[in-house]
Tab-separated table of C-alpha atoms in Angstrom:
chain	number	residue	atom	x	y	z
W	6	MET	CA	2.328	-45.941	122.590
W	7	ARG	CA	-1.450	-46.266	122.839
W	8	VAL	CA	-3.236	-47.913	119.871
W	9	LEU	CA	-6.919	-48.433	119.126
W	10	ILE	CA	-7.927	-51.530	117.160
W	11	VAL	CA	-11.178	-51.559	115.207
W	12	LYS	CA	-12.021	-55.203	114.545
W	13	THR	CA	-15.628	-55.737	115.476
W	14	SER	CA	-16.584	-59.197	114.163
W	15	SER	CA	-16.878	-62.094	113.449
W	16	MET	CA	-15.515	-64.472	116.103
W	17	GLY	CA	-13.000	-65.968	113.686
W	18	ASP	CA	-11.911	-62.543	112.421
W	19	VAL	CA	-11.413	-61.255	115.969
W	20	LEU	CA	-9.334	-64.308	116.890
W	21	HIS	CA	-7.290	-63.963	113.700
W	22	SER	CA	-6.207	-60.494	114.853
W	23	LEU	CA	-4.572	-61.657	118.085
W	24	PRO	CA	-1.170	-62.721	116.644
W	25	ALA	CA	-0.679	-59.199	115.243
W	26	LEU	CA	-0.894	-57.811	118.777
W	27	THR	CA	1.710	-60.302	119.925
W	28	ASP	CA	4.058	-59.181	117.122
W	29	ALA	CA	3.614	-55.525	118.062
W	30	MET	CA	4.061	-56.227	121.778
W	31	GLN	CA	7.373	-57.940	121.062
W	32	ALA	CA	8.587	-55.322	118.559
W	33	LEU	CA	7.596	-52.149	120.422
W	34	LYS	CA	8.298	-52.057	124.134
W	35	GLY	CA	5.470	-50.627	126.195
W	36	ILE	CA	2.820	-50.618	123.453
W	37	ARG	CA	-0.740	-51.015	124.766
W	38	PHE	CA	-4.029	-51.553	122.974
W	39	ASP	CA	-7.684	-50.678	123.333
W	40	TRP	CA	-10.092	-52.616	121.117
W	41	VAL	CA	-13.533	-51.864	119.677
W	42	VAL	CA	-15.389	-55.151	119.177
W	43	GLU	CA	-18.981	-56.355	118.848
W	44	GLU	CA	-20.518	-56.876	122.280
W	45	GLY	CA	-20.944	-60.635	121.718
W	46	PHE	CA	-17.195	-61.107	121.303
W	47	ALA	CA	-16.041	-58.630	123.953
W	48	GLN	CA	-14.433	-61.305	126.105
W	49	ILE	CA	-11.907	-62.321	123.448
W	50	PRO	CA	-9.615	-59.233	123.351
W	51	SER	CA	-9.441	-59.191	127.147
W	52	TRP	CA	-7.573	-62.492	127.086
W	53	HIS	CA	-4.549	-60.981	125.338
W	54	PRO	CA	-1.840	-59.537	127.634
W	55	ALA	CA	-1.350	-56.376	125.520
W	56	VAL	CA	-4.999	-55.241	125.728
W	57	ASP	CA	-5.964	-52.758	128.435
W	58	ARG	CA	-9.494	-51.734	127.529
W	59	VAL	CA	-12.238	-53.409	125.518
W	60	ILE	CA	-14.897	-51.070	124.111
W	61	PRO	CA	-18.004	-53.066	123.138
W	62	VAL	CA	-20.018	-51.827	120.165
W	63	ALA	CA	-23.474	-53.017	119.112
W	64	ILE	CA	-23.695	-52.300	115.375
W	65	ARG	CA	-25.567	-55.555	114.754
W	66	ARG	CA	-28.171	-54.739	117.400
W	67	TRP	CA	-28.459	-51.070	116.465
W	68	ARG	CA	-29.244	-51.886	112.834
W	69	LYS	CA	-32.439	-53.686	113.869
W	70	ASN	CA	-33.964	-50.483	115.295
W	71	TRP	CA	-31.548	-47.636	114.584
W	72	PHE	CA	-33.710	-44.749	115.819
W	73	SER	CA	-35.072	-46.255	119.038
W	74	ALA	CA	-34.445	-44.215	122.184
W	75	GLU	CA	-32.551	-47.102	123.751
W	76	ASN	CA	-30.184	-47.456	120.798
W	77	ARG	CA	-29.621	-43.720	120.495
W	78	ALA	CA	-28.653	-43.600	124.173
W	79	ASP	CA	-26.451	-46.647	123.656
W	80	ARG	CA	-24.598	-44.971	120.785
W	81	LYS	CA	-24.114	-41.812	122.839
W	82	ARG	CA	-22.484	-43.832	125.636
W	83	PHE	CA	-20.311	-45.666	123.124
W	84	TYR	CA	-18.989	-42.462	121.533
W	85	GLN	CA	-18.337	-40.919	124.937
W	86	GLU	CA	-16.143	-43.891	125.810
W	87	LEU	CA	-14.498	-43.878	122.364
W	88	HIS	CA	-13.603	-40.180	122.732
W	89	SER	CA	-12.159	-40.556	126.228
W	90	GLN	CA	-8.723	-41.319	124.745
W	91	ASN	CA	-6.628	-39.689	122.020
W	92	TYR	CA	-4.649	-42.460	120.321
W	93	ASP	CA	-1.196	-42.459	118.794
W	94	CYS	CA	-2.555	-44.791	116.109
W	95	VAL	CA	-5.957	-46.171	115.126
W	96	ILE	CA	-5.829	-49.411	113.114
W	97	ASP	CA	-8.966	-50.450	111.250
W	98	ALA	CA	-8.450	-54.168	110.639
W	99	GLN	CA	-12.053	-54.707	109.546
W	100	GLY	CA	-11.935	-53.086	106.105
W	101	LEU	CA	-15.708	-52.544	105.936
W	102	VAL	CA	-17.593	-49.309	105.286
W	103	LYS	CA	-19.961	-49.646	108.251
W	104	SER	CA	-17.197	-50.020	110.847
W	105	ALA	CA	-15.006	-47.384	109.154
W	106	ALA	CA	-17.862	-44.857	109.086
W	107	LEU	CA	-19.362	-45.580	112.500
W	108	VAL	CA	-16.185	-46.221	114.511
W	109	THR	CA	-12.851	-45.475	112.807
W	110	ARG	CA	-13.961	-42.136	111.389
W	111	LYS	CA	-14.948	-40.915	114.851
W	112	ALA	CA	-11.960	-42.220	116.790
W	113	LEU	CA	-9.327	-39.708	117.889
W	114	GLY	CA	-5.940	-40.384	116.336
W	115	SER	CA	-4.132	-41.032	113.064
W	116	LYS	CA	-6.107	-43.658	111.178
W	117	HIS	CA	-4.513	-46.613	109.381
W	118	GLY	CA	-6.162	-49.281	107.262
W	119	LEU	CA	-6.069	-51.315	104.083
W	120	ASP	CA	-5.858	-49.506	100.769
W	121	TRP	CA	-8.411	-49.545	97.937
W	122	HIS	CA	-7.029	-52.780	96.473
W	123	SER	CA	-6.669	-54.605	99.803
W	124	ALA	CA	-9.870	-53.887	101.769
W	125	ARG	CA	-12.888	-56.189	101.550
W	126	GLU	CA	-14.935	-53.061	100.807
W	127	PRO	CA	-12.642	-50.602	98.979
W	128	LEU	CA	-14.732	-47.548	99.952
W	129	ALA	CA	-13.689	-48.127	103.567
W	130	SER	CA	-10.180	-46.953	102.646
W	131	LEU	CA	-11.502	-43.411	102.123
W	132	PHE	CA	-11.877	-43.046	105.898
W	133	TYR	CA	-8.168	-43.638	106.653
W	134	ASN	CA	-5.281	-41.153	106.832
W	135	HIS	CA	-2.767	-43.890	105.947
W	136	ARG	CA	-3.589	-46.718	103.522
W	137	HIS	CA	-1.510	-49.883	103.268
W	138	ARG	CA	-1.242	-52.426	100.472
W	139	VAL	CA	-1.504	-55.991	101.794
W	140	ILE	CA	-1.579	-58.871	99.338
W	141	TRP	CA	-4.613	-61.145	99.367
W	142	GLN	CA	-2.927	-64.489	98.731
W	143	GLN	CA	-1.978	-65.229	102.315
W	144	HIS	CA	-3.852	-66.430	105.370
W	145	ALA	CA	-6.077	-63.873	107.101
W	146	VAL	CA	-3.807	-64.004	110.164
W	147	GLU	CA	-0.805	-63.054	108.036
W	148	ARG	CA	-2.708	-60.232	106.330
W	149	ILE	CA	-3.523	-58.647	109.675
W	150	ARG	CA	0.030	-59.165	110.928
W	151	GLU	CA	1.286	-57.347	107.836
W	152	LEU	CA	-1.202	-54.495	108.283
W	153	PHE	CA	-0.078	-53.966	111.889
W	154	ALA	CA	3.602	-54.067	110.942
W	155	LYS	CA	3.114	-51.449	108.223
W	156	SER	CA	0.906	-49.271	110.431
W	157	LEU	CA	3.284	-49.321	113.402
W	158	GLY	CA	6.593	-49.340	111.535
W	159	TYR	CA	8.264	-52.656	112.288
W	160	THR	CA	9.153	-55.704	110.194
W	161	LYS	CA	6.654	-58.550	110.342
W	162	PRO	CA	8.275	-61.599	111.969
W	163	THR	CA	8.906	-64.610	109.746
W	164	GLN	CA	7.862	-67.198	112.332
W	165	SER	CA	4.246	-68.317	112.722
W	166	GLY	CA	1.958	-66.016	114.652
W	167	ASP	CA	1.269	-66.507	118.357
W	168	TYR	CA	-2.260	-65.871	119.630
W	169	ALA	CA	-0.850	-65.472	123.185
W	170	ILE	CA	-4.100	-66.428	124.916
W	171	ALA	CA	-3.453	-70.069	125.852
W	172	GLY	CA	-1.800	-68.898	129.071
W	173	HIS	CA	-5.087	-67.310	130.110
W	174	PHE	CA	-6.612	-70.802	130.168
W	175	PRO	CA	-4.193	-73.137	131.949
W	176	THR	CA	-4.999	-76.835	131.791
W	177	PRO	CA	-7.192	-77.725	134.785
W	178	PRO	CA	-5.118	-79.486	137.490
W	179	ASN	CA	-7.484	-82.426	137.904
W	180	ASP	CA	-7.998	-85.954	136.651
W	181	SER	CA	-10.351	-84.886	133.862
W	182	ALA	CA	-7.747	-82.797	132.022
W	183	GLY	CA	-6.956	-84.366	128.653
W	184	HIS	CA	-9.370	-87.235	129.270
W	185	TYR	CA	-12.150	-85.911	127.098
W	186	ALA	CA	-12.840	-84.808	123.553
W	187	ILE	CA	-15.156	-82.051	122.363
W	188	PHE	CA	-17.424	-82.244	119.333
W	189	LEU	CA	-18.413	-78.813	117.982
W	190	HIS	CA	-21.591	-79.727	116.130
W	191	ALA	CA	-23.233	-76.289	115.806
W	192	THR	CA	-22.807	-73.780	112.998
W	193	THR	CA	-24.885	-71.012	111.442
W	194	ARG	CA	-25.503	-72.371	107.935
W	195	ASP	CA	-27.554	-75.507	107.349
W	196	ASP	CA	-25.278	-76.698	104.548
W	197	LYS	CA	-22.248	-76.579	106.881
W	198	HIS	CA	-23.820	-79.052	109.324
W	199	TRP	CA	-22.557	-82.615	109.462
W	200	PRO	CA	-25.589	-84.954	109.522
W	201	GLU	CA	-26.699	-86.081	112.954
W	202	THR	CA	-26.507	-89.696	111.816
W	203	HIS	CA	-22.809	-89.187	111.057
W	204	TRP	CA	-22.145	-87.624	114.471
W	205	ARG	CA	-23.923	-90.607	116.053
W	206	ASP	CA	-21.812	-93.006	114.004
W	207	LEU	CA	-18.638	-91.248	115.167
W	208	LEU	CA	-19.777	-91.413	118.778
W	209	GLY	CA	-20.347	-95.135	118.310
W	210	LEU	CA	-16.794	-95.495	117.055
W	211	MET	CA	-15.573	-93.590	120.137
W	212	ALA	CA	-17.309	-95.898	122.610
W	213	GLU	CA	-14.223	-97.993	123.380
W	214	SER	CA	-11.755	-95.080	123.441
W	215	GLY	CA	-11.953	-94.487	127.179
W	216	LEU	CA	-12.596	-90.788	126.566
W	217	ARG	CA	-15.652	-88.820	127.498
W	218	VAL	CA	-17.108	-86.604	124.785
W	219	LYS	CA	-18.504	-83.167	125.616
W	220	LEU	CA	-21.092	-81.355	123.479
W	221	PRO	CA	-21.385	-77.572	123.924
W	222	TRP	CA	-24.260	-75.514	122.552
W	223	GLY	CA	-25.317	-71.861	122.385
W	224	ALA	CA	-29.007	-71.817	121.402
W	225	PRO	CA	-32.054	-73.951	122.314
W	226	HIS	CA	-32.140	-75.766	118.966
W	227	GLU	CA	-28.442	-76.602	119.390
W	228	GLU	CA	-29.109	-77.964	122.872
W	229	ALA	CA	-31.885	-80.151	121.441
W	230	ARG	CA	-29.482	-81.488	118.798
W	231	ALA	CA	-26.829	-82.192	121.436
W	232	LYS	CA	-29.345	-84.189	123.472
W	233	ARG	CA	-30.341	-86.213	120.407
W	234	LEU	CA	-26.693	-86.941	119.655
W	235	ALA	CA	-25.984	-88.026	123.233
W	236	GLU	CA	-29.022	-90.282	123.623
W	237	GLY	CA	-27.979	-93.792	124.679
W	238	TYR	CA	-24.288	-92.961	125.098
W	239	ASN	CA	-23.336	-92.789	128.775
W	240	PHE	CA	-19.890	-91.381	127.961
W	241	VAL	CA	-21.302	-88.272	126.270
W	242	ASP	CA	-22.009	-85.097	128.273
W	243	VAL	CA	-24.304	-82.325	127.061
W	244	LEU	CA	-22.749	-79.264	128.650
W	245	PRO	CA	-24.840	-76.541	130.314
W	246	ARG	CA	-25.219	-73.158	128.661
W	247	MET	CA	-21.861	-71.384	128.957
W	248	SER	CA	-20.279	-68.009	128.358
W	249	LEU	CA	-17.585	-67.781	125.702
W	250	GLU	CA	-14.913	-67.740	128.397
W	251	GLU	CA	-16.356	-70.869	130.015
W	252	VAL	CA	-16.385	-72.656	126.649
W	253	ALA	CA	-12.756	-71.629	126.132
W	254	ARG	CA	-11.787	-73.136	129.486
W	255	VAL	CA	-13.384	-76.456	128.524
W	256	LEU	CA	-11.722	-76.390	125.103
W	257	ALA	CA	-8.342	-75.707	126.715
W	258	GLY	CA	-8.489	-79.011	128.607
W	259	ALA	CA	-9.610	-81.213	125.704
W	260	LYS	CA	-7.427	-83.964	124.283
W	261	PHE	CA	-8.766	-83.115	120.823
W	262	VAL	CA	-11.686	-81.468	119.080
W	263	VAL	CA	-13.801	-82.392	116.063
W	264	SER	CA	-15.662	-79.442	114.593
W	265	VAL	CA	-17.655	-78.131	111.702
W	266	ASP	CA	-16.813	-74.754	110.151
W	267	THR	CA	-17.637	-72.438	113.060
W	268	GLY	CA	-16.118	-69.669	115.156
W	269	LEU	CA	-15.356	-72.051	118.015
W	270	SER	CA	-13.102	-74.006	115.656
W	271	HIS	CA	-10.908	-70.887	115.397
W	272	LEU	CA	-10.985	-70.560	119.177
W	273	THR	CA	-9.725	-74.135	119.387
W	274	ALA	CA	-6.821	-73.185	117.100
W	275	ALA	CA	-6.052	-70.113	119.196
W	276	LEU	CA	-5.858	-72.342	122.267
W	277	ALA	CA	-3.476	-74.706	120.446
W	278	ARG	CA	-5.725	-77.747	120.885
W	279	PRO	CA	-5.592	-80.507	118.230
W	280	ASN	CA	-8.572	-80.093	115.936
W	281	ILE	CA	-10.053	-81.721	112.847
W	282	THR	CA	-12.459	-79.375	111.066
W	283	LEU	CA	-14.956	-80.741	108.538
W	284	TYR	CA	-15.565	-78.688	105.403
W	285	GLY	CA	-18.238	-79.171	102.751
W	286	PRO	CA	-19.490	-76.138	100.797
W	287	THR	CA	-16.917	-73.795	102.326
W	288	ASP	CA	-13.237	-73.774	101.422
W	289	PRO	CA	-10.766	-73.360	104.306
W	290	GLY	CA	-8.360	-71.722	101.858
W	291	LEU	CA	-6.936	-68.611	103.475
W	292	ILE	CA	-9.353	-68.515	106.432
W	293	GLY	CA	-9.113	-72.032	107.843
W	294	GLY	CA	-7.610	-73.124	111.139
W	295	TYR	CA	-4.275	-71.375	111.796
W	296	GLY	CA	-1.839	-72.890	114.238
W	297	LEU	CA	-0.388	-76.170	115.444
W	298	ASN	CA	-2.284	-79.447	114.956
W	299	GLN	CA	-5.076	-77.901	112.888
W	300	GLN	CA	-6.327	-80.217	110.162
W	301	ALA	CA	-9.018	-79.806	107.528
W	302	LEU	CA	-11.056	-82.759	106.264
W	303	ILE	CA	-12.597	-81.540	103.021
W	304	SER	CA	-15.477	-83.155	101.146
W	305	GLN	CA	-14.555	-83.755	97.525
W	306	ASP	CA	-18.084	-83.021	96.270
W	307	LYS	CA	-18.734	-80.114	98.676
W	308	GLN	CA	-21.405	-82.134	100.524
W	309	MET	CA	-20.949	-82.588	104.270
W	310	SER	CA	-22.735	-85.942	104.115
W	311	SER	CA	-19.910	-87.312	101.941
W	312	ILE	CA	-17.501	-87.188	104.891
W	313	SER	CA	-17.871	-90.465	106.769
W	314	ALA	CA	-17.442	-91.141	110.458
W	315	GLU	CA	-14.781	-93.693	109.536
W	316	GLN	CA	-12.733	-91.016	107.758
W	317	VAL	CA	-12.839	-88.821	110.848
W	318	LYS	CA	-11.969	-91.711	113.161
W	319	GLU	CA	-8.970	-92.572	110.981
W	320	ARG	CA	-7.675	-88.995	111.322
W	321	LEU	CA	-8.210	-89.193	115.076
W	322	GLN	CA	-5.814	-92.129	115.477
W	323	GLN	CA	-2.924	-89.698	115.898
W	324	PHE	CA	-4.626	-88.310	119.023
W	325	ALA	CA	-5.558	-91.723	120.469
W	326	PRO	CA	-4.850	-92.209	124.163
């Protein structure tokens, strides 16, 4: 059986879809997947053993200049690749009108998705041949697992979902493996940032731990922050600019991770690394870290500044060397 997945973004949403593929792979012998995903996250599906082909799409980039010659040519190439295969089943796990109209509608095969009451944007359900009711009050991972089970005709397993990507990133066979922590300090919204003074306080509390601390970044202003955080601490490394796969390899070898609410926190969960995620204005609720050793430290007044370095350090005692 050949199945097309439409799950384009965001990083966390793409990662949350992986356990559903593992369920299907175990339930249906020989099933294989192709996956349409935003170009910035195209590496992620390739890590799963059931995925054969990743088809990058650039909806975010196209929207900035829809009628440019470059983007028109880009869309033509995308649809040529999309139409190169007739699928036994097309599963739209996004539940949004833009992806349903631009991708799912034009894919070749019987189209499955969430029904009017289950999709984030109910109008998206009008583009599907088969619509499935999936209850909201469960974690996003479980919702997608249920959608796949109903679309492909098997019973959703009762055990926790398996991302099945940790094996793609074996622990490095060297002395550094497990001898460092990672602090994920970067996120998209200003109100989700933990104050730099608090990060510095936590680094001060880590000084006698014997662990190095690594600080990744993805944009120039994040690199500048990382350098400010590391200043004066000889056990802190500001990492070079890395691809998503390179970041994943570093995460896979960490003893533990401290993170704000960001996509890389979900990647940490998918790699089964111990992680404490700090939440202020956002509620982890049904979209927080899913997996083993994932903990949420939630501000009572919704302000990130109310979470102290001492509170984080206390939680970290369980991961102490």
